[in-house]
Amino acid sequence: GIWGPPEDPDECLATLRLVPELGIDFLDTADSYGPLVSEPMIAEALHPYPAGLVIATKGGQVRTGPRRWVPLGRPEYLIQQVRMSLRLLRVEQIALWQLHRIDPKVPRDEQFGAIKQMLDEGWVRFAGLSEVGVEEIEAARRVFPVVSVQNRYSFAHRQHEAVLDHCEAHGIAFIPWRPIEGGAAADDGSPLAAAARRHHATAAQVAVAWLLQRSPAILPIPGTSKRAHLLENVAAAGIELSPEEFEAIGGSGERG
């Protein structure tokens, strides 16, 4: 339920410390992971941060228990949380801050206005959104520059095709969460499993490779707490699918 500390914090810290050694320059987190667990662990493992490492975090969800996520977009809360993230990450400016969810109970322009304040005050360098549609992206862009969108997307979950295409067309990074969804449990007879056998890879690795070939705007964020899994995820970038494999895998997913 993304609640409380990890089962093996030493392995998590070792995994984080391996990140810059592998040439990875982007980490995604959120104040609600734990809550208030992931951000301090990143700081413990990596601060002072290597040059060029971008740490992106999110705010705007309250955790009332395991598996419970409640959007809270009141401007004063969003400002409080970005200030907390600054302290927990031990930075003077957050490289990328994203609104975890638009709160339907608060006028969205008030939420976007709080993000503009974060940018104007210099607390945040760049800002983005999560789990939004094209119309919401354009509404936000009238208030502040949107540099990233983080939506659920994978070869198996394709409901945000229009959002991805919109992001690519406007130079907005598209950061899919649950990027290996369907990869770990792919049916032996599926196009994904067949490609995995041909490339001597895992189904999850092929799922990441598919995303990297889908669009240059895509920045996958497969989560892990173990070094072996991290190495496996990174190796996926070296897999090049044939056009036939790419089309077959994409055709097996669900479109919106």
PDB file of C-alpha atoms in Angstrom:
ATOM      1  CA  GLY A   1       0.000   0.000   0.000  1.00  0.00           C
ATOM      2  CA  ILE A   2       3.057   2.309  -0.262  1.00  0.00           C
ATOM      3  CA  TRP A   3       2.732   2.848   3.474  1.00  0.00           C
ATOM      4  CA  GLY A   4       5.509   2.953   6.038  1.00  0.00           C
ATOM      5  CA  PRO A   5       9.208   2.206   5.643  1.00  0.00           C
ATOM      6  CA  PRO A   6      10.529  -0.428   3.227  1.00  0.00           C
ATOM      7  CA  GLU A   7      11.109  -3.989   4.395  1.00  0.00           C
ATOM      8  CA  ASP A   8      14.842  -3.753   3.656  1.00  0.00           C
ATOM      9  CA  PRO A   9      15.982  -0.140   3.984  1.00  0.00           C
ATOM     10  CA  ASP A  10      19.676  -1.016   3.574  1.00  0.00           C
ATOM     11  CA  GLU A  11      18.988  -2.623   0.189  1.00  0.00           C
ATOM     12  CA  CYS A  12      16.923   0.399  -0.824  1.00  0.00           C
ATOM     13  CA  LEU A  13      19.765   2.764   0.085  1.00  0.00           C
ATOM     14  CA  ALA A  14      22.253   0.600  -1.820  1.00  0.00           C
ATOM     15  CA  THR A  15      19.931   0.622  -4.830  1.00  0.00           C
ATOM     16  CA  LEU A  16      19.733   4.407  -4.745  1.00  0.00           C
ATOM     17  CA  ARG A  17      23.508   4.739  -4.490  1.00  0.00           C
ATOM     18  CA  LEU A  18      23.872   2.575  -7.583  1.00  0.00           C
ATOM     19  CA  VAL A  19      21.744   4.967  -9.644  1.00  0.00           C
ATOM     20  CA  PRO A  20      24.444   7.528 -10.568  1.00  0.00           C
ATOM     21  CA  GLU A  21      26.993   4.754 -11.169  1.00  0.00           C
ATOM     22  CA  LEU A  22      24.729   3.450 -13.939  1.00  0.00           C
ATOM     23  CA  GLY A  23      24.463   6.832 -15.608  1.00  0.00           C
ATOM     24  CA  ILE A  24      20.837   7.358 -14.620  1.00  0.00           C
ATOM     25  CA  ASP A  25      20.109  11.070 -14.262  1.00  0.00           C
ATOM     26  CA  PHE A  26      16.397  11.097 -13.356  1.00  0.00           C
ATOM     27  CA  LEU A  27      14.666   9.943 -10.158  1.00  0.00           C
ATOM     28  CA  ASP A  28      10.914  10.151  -9.605  1.00  0.00           C
ATOM     29  CA  THR A  29       9.350  10.274  -6.146  1.00  0.00           C
ATOM     30  CA  ALA A  30       6.496  11.895  -4.202  1.00  0.00           C
ATOM     31  CA  ASP A  31       5.837  13.243  -0.736  1.00  0.00           C
ATOM     32  CA  SER A  32       3.012  10.708  -0.394  1.00  0.00           C
ATOM     33  CA  TYR A  33       5.277   7.678  -0.842  1.00  0.00           C
ATOM     34  CA  GLY A  34       5.490   6.381   2.693  1.00  0.00           C
ATOM     35  CA  PRO A  35       4.240   9.043   3.259  1.00  0.00           C
ATOM     36  CA  LEU A  36       7.360  11.127   3.870  1.00  0.00           C
ATOM     37  CA  VAL A  37       9.603   8.065   3.489  1.00  0.00           C
ATOM     38  CA  SER A  38      11.000   8.083  -0.052  1.00  0.00           C
ATOM     39  CA  GLU A  39      12.166  11.710  -0.135  1.00  0.00           C
ATOM     40  CA  PRO A  40      14.298  11.432   3.054  1.00  0.00           C
ATOM     41  CA  MET A  41      15.760   8.116   1.858  1.00  0.00           C
ATOM     42  CA  ILE A  42      16.841   9.687  -1.433  1.00  0.00           C
ATOM     43  CA  ALA A  43      18.566  12.468   0.494  1.00  0.00           C
ATOM     44  CA  GLU A  44      20.211  10.001   2.901  1.00  0.00           C
ATOM     45  CA  ALA A  45      21.570   7.920   0.029  1.00  0.00           C
ATOM     46  CA  LEU A  46      22.624  10.567  -2.482  1.00  0.00           C
ATOM     47  CA  HIS A  47      23.040  13.979  -0.838  1.00  0.00           C
ATOM     48  CA  PRO A  48      25.103  15.927  -1.807  1.00  0.00           C
ATOM     49  CA  TYR A  49      23.657  15.056  -5.175  1.00  0.00           C
ATOM     50  CA  PRO A  50      25.824  14.251  -8.206  1.00  0.00           C
ATOM     51  CA  ALA A  51      25.927  16.957 -10.855  1.00  0.00           C
ATOM     52  CA  GLY A  52      23.205  16.528 -13.454  1.00  0.00           C
ATOM     53  CA  LEU A  53      20.916  14.335 -11.344  1.00  0.00           C
ATOM     54  CA  VAL A  54      17.289  15.466 -11.656  1.00  0.00           C
ATOM     55  CA  ILE A  55      15.034  14.568  -8.749  1.00  0.00           C
ATOM     56  CA  ALA A  56      11.351  14.966  -9.553  1.00  0.00           C
ATOM     57  CA  THR A  57       8.764  14.852  -6.796  1.00  0.00           C
ATOM     58  CA  LYS A  58       5.012  15.248  -6.545  1.00  0.00           C
ATOM     59  CA  GLY A  59       2.492  16.719  -4.098  1.00  0.00           C
ATOM     60  CA  GLY A  60      -1.246  17.045  -3.733  1.00  0.00           C
ATOM     61  CA  GLN A  61      -2.365  13.756  -2.208  1.00  0.00           C
ATOM     62  CA  VAL A  62      -3.104  12.991   1.434  1.00  0.00           C
ATOM     63  CA  ARG A  63      -2.473   9.502   2.794  1.00  0.00           C
ATOM     64  CA  THR A  64      -5.039   8.321   5.321  1.00  0.00           C
ATOM     65  CA  GLY A  65      -3.804   4.722   5.373  1.00  0.00           C
ATOM     66  CA  PRO A  66      -2.387   1.928   3.195  1.00  0.00           C
ATOM     67  CA  ARG A  67      -3.653   2.070  -0.407  1.00  0.00           C
ATOM     68  CA  ARG A  68      -5.597   5.255   0.373  1.00  0.00           C
ATOM     69  CA  TRP A  69      -4.908   8.302  -1.766  1.00  0.00           C
ATOM     70  CA  VAL A  70      -7.005  11.450  -1.296  1.00  0.00           C
ATOM     71  CA  PRO A  71      -6.395  14.443  -3.595  1.00  0.00           C
ATOM     72  CA  LEU A  72      -5.986  17.704  -1.682  1.00  0.00           C
ATOM     73  CA  GLY A  73      -5.395  20.711  -3.891  1.00  0.00           C
ATOM     74  CA  ARG A  74      -5.976  23.655  -1.591  1.00  0.00           C
ATOM     75  CA  PRO A  75      -3.276  26.197  -2.488  1.00  0.00           C
ATOM     76  CA  GLU A  76      -2.019  26.529   1.074  1.00  0.00           C
ATOM     77  CA  TYR A  77      -1.573  22.758   1.314  1.00  0.00           C
ATOM     78  CA  LEU A  78       0.292  22.543  -1.985  1.00  0.00           C
ATOM     79  CA  ILE A  79       2.624  25.344  -0.856  1.00  0.00           C
ATOM     80  CA  GLN A  80       3.171  23.619   2.486  1.00  0.00           C
ATOM     81  CA  GLN A  81       4.039  20.353   0.799  1.00  0.00           C
ATOM     82  CA  VAL A  82       6.501  21.832  -1.679  1.00  0.00           C
ATOM     83  CA  ARG A  83       8.268  23.558   1.218  1.00  0.00           C
ATOM     84  CA  MET A  84       8.360  20.226   3.061  1.00  0.00           C
ATOM     85  CA  SER A  85       9.811  18.474   0.013  1.00  0.00           C
ATOM     86  CA  LEU A  86      12.541  21.100  -0.199  1.00  0.00           C
ATOM     87  CA  ARG A  87      13.513  20.351   3.387  1.00  0.00           C
ATOM     88  CA  LEU A  88      13.280  16.567   3.143  1.00  0.00           C
ATOM     89  CA  LEU A  89      15.239  16.387  -0.115  1.00  0.00           C
ATOM     90  CA  ARG A  90      17.759  18.911   1.270  1.00  0.00           C
ATOM     91  CA  VAL A  91      17.650  21.150  -1.778  1.00  0.00           C
ATOM     92  CA  GLU A  92      17.142  24.871  -2.302  1.00  0.00           C
ATOM     93  CA  GLN A  93      15.116  24.288  -5.449  1.00  0.00           C
ATOM     94  CA  ILE A  94      13.166  21.275  -6.712  1.00  0.00           C
ATOM     95  CA  ALA A  95      14.131  20.485 -10.294  1.00  0.00           C
ATOM     96  CA  LEU A  96      10.672  19.176 -11.241  1.00  0.00           C
ATOM     97  CA  TRP A  97       7.525  19.311  -9.096  1.00  0.00           C
ATOM     98  CA  GLN A  98       4.312  17.695 -10.364  1.00  0.00           C
ATOM     99  CA  LEU A  99       0.734  17.977  -9.154  1.00  0.00           C
ATOM    100  CA  HIS A 100      -0.032  14.385  -8.166  1.00  0.00           C
ATOM    101  CA  ARG A 101      -3.737  14.792  -8.934  1.00  0.00           C
ATOM    102  CA  ILE A 102      -6.045  17.686  -9.742  1.00  0.00           C
ATOM    103  CA  ASP A 103      -8.400  17.920  -6.768  1.00  0.00           C
ATOM    104  CA  PRO A 104     -11.988  17.985  -8.116  1.00  0.00           C
ATOM    105  CA  LYS A 105     -13.162  19.781  -4.963  1.00  0.00           C
ATOM    106  CA  VAL A 106     -10.919  22.814  -5.530  1.00  0.00           C
ATOM    107  CA  PRO A 107     -11.102  25.097  -8.612  1.00  0.00           C
ATOM    108  CA  ARG A 108      -8.284  23.900 -10.797  1.00  0.00           C
ATOM    109  CA  ASP A 109      -7.105  27.431 -11.573  1.00  0.00           C
ATOM    110  CA  GLU A 110      -6.437  27.887  -7.850  1.00  0.00           C
ATOM    111  CA  GLN A 111      -4.245  24.781  -7.932  1.00  0.00           C
ATOM    112  CA  PHE A 112      -2.488  25.962 -11.081  1.00  0.00           C
ATOM    113  CA  GLY A 113      -2.024  29.375  -9.455  1.00  0.00           C
ATOM    114  CA  ALA A 114      -0.247  27.758  -6.502  1.00  0.00           C
ATOM    115  CA  ILE A 115       2.110  26.037  -8.935  1.00  0.00           C
ATOM    116  CA  LYS A 116       2.808  29.360 -10.638  1.00  0.00           C
ATOM    117  CA  GLN A 117       3.670  30.793  -7.227  1.00  0.00           C
ATOM    118  CA  MET A 118       6.125  27.933  -6.640  1.00  0.00           C
ATOM    119  CA  LEU A 119       7.818  28.778  -9.928  1.00  0.00           C
ATOM    120  CA  ASP A 120       7.789  32.531  -9.310  1.00  0.00           C
ATOM    121  CA  GLU A 121       9.257  32.106  -5.815  1.00  0.00           C
ATOM    122  CA  GLY A 122      12.022  29.871  -7.174  1.00  0.00           C
ATOM    123  CA  TRP A 123      11.086  26.904  -4.984  1.00  0.00           C
ATOM    124  CA  VAL A 124      10.531  24.891  -8.167  1.00  0.00           C
ATOM    125  CA  ARG A 125      12.450  25.119 -11.433  1.00  0.00           C
ATOM    126  CA  PHE A 126       9.963  23.235 -13.635  1.00  0.00           C
ATOM    127  CA  ALA A 127       6.440  21.938 -13.055  1.00  0.00           C
ATOM    128  CA  GLY A 128       4.154  19.261 -14.436  1.00  0.00           C
ATOM    129  CA  LEU A 129       0.913  17.354 -13.955  1.00  0.00           C
ATOM    130  CA  SER A 130      -0.185  13.784 -13.329  1.00  0.00           C
ATOM    131  CA  GLU A 131      -3.150  11.761 -14.576  1.00  0.00           C
ATOM    132  CA  VAL A 132      -4.632  14.453 -16.790  1.00  0.00           C
ATOM    133  CA  GLY A 133      -6.259  14.793 -20.187  1.00  0.00           C
ATOM    134  CA  VAL A 134      -5.417  17.093 -23.091  1.00  0.00           C
ATOM    135  CA  GLU A 135      -7.941  19.746 -22.082  1.00  0.00           C
ATOM    136  CA  GLU A 136      -6.526  19.902 -18.551  1.00  0.00           C
ATOM    137  CA  ILE A 137      -2.990  20.204 -19.894  1.00  0.00           C
ATOM    138  CA  GLU A 138      -4.004  23.138 -22.062  1.00  0.00           C
ATOM    139  CA  ALA A 139      -5.881  24.792 -19.175  1.00  0.00           C
ATOM    140  CA  ALA A 140      -2.756  24.527 -17.025  1.00  0.00           C
ATOM    141  CA  ARG A 141      -0.514  25.847 -19.807  1.00  0.00           C
ATOM    142  CA  ARG A 142      -2.501  29.077 -19.744  1.00  0.00           C
ATOM    143  CA  VAL A 143      -1.234  29.580 -16.170  1.00  0.00           C
ATOM    144  CA  PHE A 144       2.278  28.074 -16.120  1.00  0.00           C
ATOM    145  CA  PRO A 145       4.593  26.186 -18.499  1.00  0.00           C
ATOM    146  CA  VAL A 146       3.835  22.455 -18.301  1.00  0.00           C
ATOM    147  CA  VAL A 147       7.043  20.504 -18.934  1.00  0.00           C
ATOM    148  CA  SER A 148       5.886  16.997 -17.986  1.00  0.00           C
ATOM    149  CA  VAL A 149       2.816  14.778 -17.713  1.00  0.00           C
ATOM    150  CA  GLN A 150       2.808  11.628 -15.633  1.00  0.00           C
ATOM    151  CA  ASN A 151      -0.040   9.293 -16.611  1.00  0.00           C
ATOM    152  CA  ARG A 152      -0.622   5.572 -16.302  1.00  0.00           C
ATOM    153  CA  TYR A 153       0.583   4.046 -19.557  1.00  0.00           C
ATOM    154  CA  SER A 154       2.166   0.828 -20.805  1.00  0.00           C
ATOM    155  CA  PHE A 155       1.879  -1.521 -23.760  1.00  0.00           C
ATOM    156  CA  ALA A 156      -1.055  -3.100 -21.895  1.00  0.00           C
ATOM    157  CA  HIS A 157      -2.762   0.144 -20.822  1.00  0.00           C
ATOM    158  CA  ARG A 158      -3.112   2.521 -23.770  1.00  0.00           C
ATOM    159  CA  GLN A 159      -5.979   4.784 -22.717  1.00  0.00           C
ATOM    160  CA  HIS A 160      -3.780   7.891 -22.857  1.00  0.00           C
ATOM    161  CA  GLU A 161      -2.654   7.648 -26.484  1.00  0.00           C
ATOM    162  CA  ALA A 162      -4.060  11.094 -27.272  1.00  0.00           C
ATOM    163  CA  VAL A 163      -2.270  12.618 -24.276  1.00  0.00           C
ATOM    164  CA  LEU A 164       1.031  11.030 -25.303  1.00  0.00           C
ATOM    165  CA  ASP A 165       0.669  12.303 -28.869  1.00  0.00           C
ATOM    166  CA  HIS A 166      -0.201  15.784 -27.554  1.00  0.00           C
ATOM    167  CA  CYS A 167       2.847  15.810 -25.295  1.00  0.00           C
ATOM    168  CA  GLU A 168       5.148  14.714 -28.093  1.00  0.00           C
ATOM    169  CA  ALA A 169       3.773  17.407 -30.390  1.00  0.00           C
ATOM    170  CA  HIS A 170       4.312  20.139 -27.770  1.00  0.00           C
ATOM    171  CA  GLY A 171       7.691  19.104 -26.396  1.00  0.00           C
ATOM    172  CA  ILE A 172       6.279  17.891 -23.077  1.00  0.00           C
ATOM    173  CA  ALA A 173       7.902  14.912 -21.366  1.00  0.00           C
ATOM    174  CA  PHE A 174       5.525  11.979 -20.926  1.00  0.00           C
ATOM    175  CA  ILE A 175       6.379   9.949 -17.802  1.00  0.00           C
ATOM    176  CA  PRO A 176       4.354   6.707 -17.698  1.00  0.00           C
ATOM    177  CA  TRP A 177       3.684   5.225 -14.302  1.00  0.00           C
ATOM    178  CA  ARG A 178       3.246   1.446 -14.052  1.00  0.00           C
ATOM    179  CA  PRO A 179       5.355   1.195 -17.227  1.00  0.00           C
ATOM    180  CA  ILE A 180       5.881  -2.580 -16.964  1.00  0.00           C
ATOM    181  CA  GLU A 181       2.222  -3.290 -16.253  1.00  0.00           C
ATOM    182  CA  GLY A 182       1.392  -6.620 -17.823  1.00  0.00           C
ATOM    183  CA  GLY A 183       5.047  -7.395 -18.455  1.00  0.00           C
ATOM    184  CA  ALA A 184       5.770  -9.562 -15.444  1.00  0.00           C
ATOM    185  CA  ALA A 185       2.713 -11.776 -15.975  1.00  0.00           C
ATOM    186  CA  ALA A 186       2.584 -11.924 -19.747  1.00  0.00           C
ATOM    187  CA  ASP A 187       0.968 -15.064 -21.089  1.00  0.00           C
ATOM    188  CA  ASP A 188       3.453 -17.512 -22.622  1.00  0.00           C
ATOM    189  CA  GLY A 189       1.651 -17.231 -25.942  1.00  0.00           C
ATOM    190  CA  SER A 190       1.587 -13.436 -26.061  1.00  0.00           C
ATOM    191  CA  PRO A 191       3.603 -11.305 -28.494  1.00  0.00           C
ATOM    192  CA  LEU A 192       5.431  -9.857 -25.493  1.00  0.00           C
ATOM    193  CA  ALA A 193       6.535 -13.268 -24.237  1.00  0.00           C
ATOM    194  CA  ALA A 194       7.582 -14.310 -27.736  1.00  0.00           C
ATOM    195  CA  ALA A 195       9.736 -11.198 -28.123  1.00  0.00           C
ATOM    196  CA  ALA A 196      11.252 -11.790 -24.693  1.00  0.00           C
ATOM    197  CA  ARG A 197      12.334 -15.283 -25.731  1.00  0.00           C
ATOM    198  CA  ARG A 198      13.864 -14.020 -28.973  1.00  0.00           C
ATOM    199  CA  HIS A 199      15.838 -11.308 -27.164  1.00  0.00           C
ATOM    200  CA  HIS A 200      16.784 -13.518 -24.194  1.00  0.00           C
ATOM    201  CA  ALA A 201      15.130 -10.984 -21.934  1.00  0.00           C
ATOM    202  CA  THR A 202      12.358 -10.831 -19.376  1.00  0.00           C
ATOM    203  CA  ALA A 203       8.852  -9.775 -20.340  1.00  0.00           C
ATOM    204  CA  ALA A 204       9.231  -6.705 -18.119  1.00  0.00           C
ATOM    205  CA  GLN A 205      12.384  -5.673 -19.992  1.00  0.00           C
ATOM    206  CA  VAL A 206      10.594  -5.943 -23.322  1.00  0.00           C
ATOM    207  CA  ALA A 207       7.715  -3.866 -21.916  1.00  0.00           C
ATOM    208  CA  VAL A 208      10.191  -1.072 -21.124  1.00  0.00           C
ATOM    209  CA  ALA A 209      11.878  -1.432 -24.519  1.00  0.00           C
ATOM    210  CA  TRP A 210       8.482  -1.091 -26.208  1.00  0.00           C
ATOM    211  CA  LEU A 211       7.868   2.204 -24.396  1.00  0.00           C
ATOM    212  CA  LEU A 212      11.244   3.596 -25.385  1.00  0.00           C
ATOM    213  CA  GLN A 213      10.455   2.866 -29.040  1.00  0.00           C
ATOM    214  CA  ARG A 214       6.893   4.199 -28.797  1.00  0.00           C
ATOM    215  CA  SER A 215       7.869   7.873 -28.512  1.00  0.00           C
ATOM    216  CA  PRO A 216      10.933  10.058 -27.896  1.00  0.00           C
ATOM    217  CA  ALA A 217       8.804  11.949 -25.347  1.00  0.00           C
ATOM    218  CA  ILE A 218       8.537   8.904 -23.082  1.00  0.00           C
ATOM    219  CA  LEU A 219      10.606   8.678 -19.906  1.00  0.00           C
ATOM    220  CA  PRO A 220       9.749   5.366 -18.184  1.00  0.00           C
ATOM    221  CA  ILE A 221       9.957   5.197 -14.378  1.00  0.00           C
ATOM    222  CA  PRO A 222       9.936   1.504 -13.400  1.00  0.00           C
ATOM    223  CA  GLY A 223      10.118   1.412  -9.627  1.00  0.00           C
ATOM    224  CA  THR A 224      12.289  -0.939  -7.639  1.00  0.00           C
ATOM    225  CA  SER A 225      13.850  -1.419  -4.228  1.00  0.00           C
ATOM    226  CA  LYS A 226      16.516  -3.945  -5.272  1.00  0.00           C
ATOM    227  CA  ARG A 227      19.825  -3.578  -7.104  1.00  0.00           C
ATOM    228  CA  ALA A 228      19.302  -6.670  -9.253  1.00  0.00           C
ATOM    229  CA  HIS A 229      15.953  -5.354 -10.478  1.00  0.00           C
ATOM    230  CA  LEU A 230      17.465  -1.934 -11.178  1.00  0.00           C
ATOM    231  CA  LEU A 231      20.186  -3.505 -13.326  1.00  0.00           C
ATOM    232  CA  GLU A 232      17.530  -5.503 -15.186  1.00  0.00           C
ATOM    233  CA  ASN A 233      15.477  -2.372 -15.865  1.00  0.00           C
ATOM    234  CA  VAL A 234      18.493  -0.445 -17.167  1.00  0.00           C
ATOM    235  CA  ALA A 235      19.448  -3.305 -19.490  1.00  0.00           C
ATOM    236  CA  ALA A 236      16.062  -2.945 -21.175  1.00  0.00           C
ATOM    237  CA  ALA A 237      17.327   0.191 -22.909  1.00  0.00           C
ATOM    238  CA  GLY A 238      19.631  -2.005 -24.998  1.00  0.00           C
ATOM    239  CA  ILE A 239      16.791  -4.053 -26.502  1.00  0.00           C
ATOM    240  CA  GLU A 240      15.744  -3.024 -30.005  1.00  0.00           C
ATOM    241  CA  LEU A 241      12.447  -4.497 -31.137  1.00  0.00           C
ATOM    242  CA  SER A 242      11.776  -5.164 -34.796  1.00  0.00           C
ATOM    243  CA  PRO A 243       8.899  -3.235 -36.392  1.00  0.00           C
ATOM    244  CA  GLU A 244       6.884  -6.470 -36.432  1.00  0.00           C
ATOM    245  CA  GLU A 245       7.515  -7.108 -32.738  1.00  0.00           C
ATOM    246  CA  PHE A 246       6.660  -3.531 -31.847  1.00  0.00           C
ATOM    247  CA  GLU A 247       3.364  -3.645 -33.745  1.00  0.00           C
ATOM    248  CA  ALA A 248       2.379  -7.049 -32.357  1.00  0.00           C
ATOM    249  CA  ILE A 249       3.042  -6.051 -28.746  1.00  0.00           C
ATOM    250  CA  GLY A 250       1.214  -2.765 -29.132  1.00  0.00           C
ATOM    251  CA  GLY A 251      -1.734  -4.492 -30.769  1.00  0.00           C
ATOM    252  CA  SER A 252      -2.204  -6.698 -27.716  1.00  0.00           C
ATOM    253  CA  GLY A 253      -2.818  -3.765 -25.360  1.00  0.00           C
ATOM    254  CA  GLU A 254      -6.013  -2.010 -24.336  1.00  0.00           C
ATOM    255  CA  ARG A 255      -6.764   1.284 -26.034  1.00  0.00           C
ATOM    256  CA  GLY A 256      -9.109   3.948 -24.761  1.00  0.00           C
TER     257      GLY A 256
END
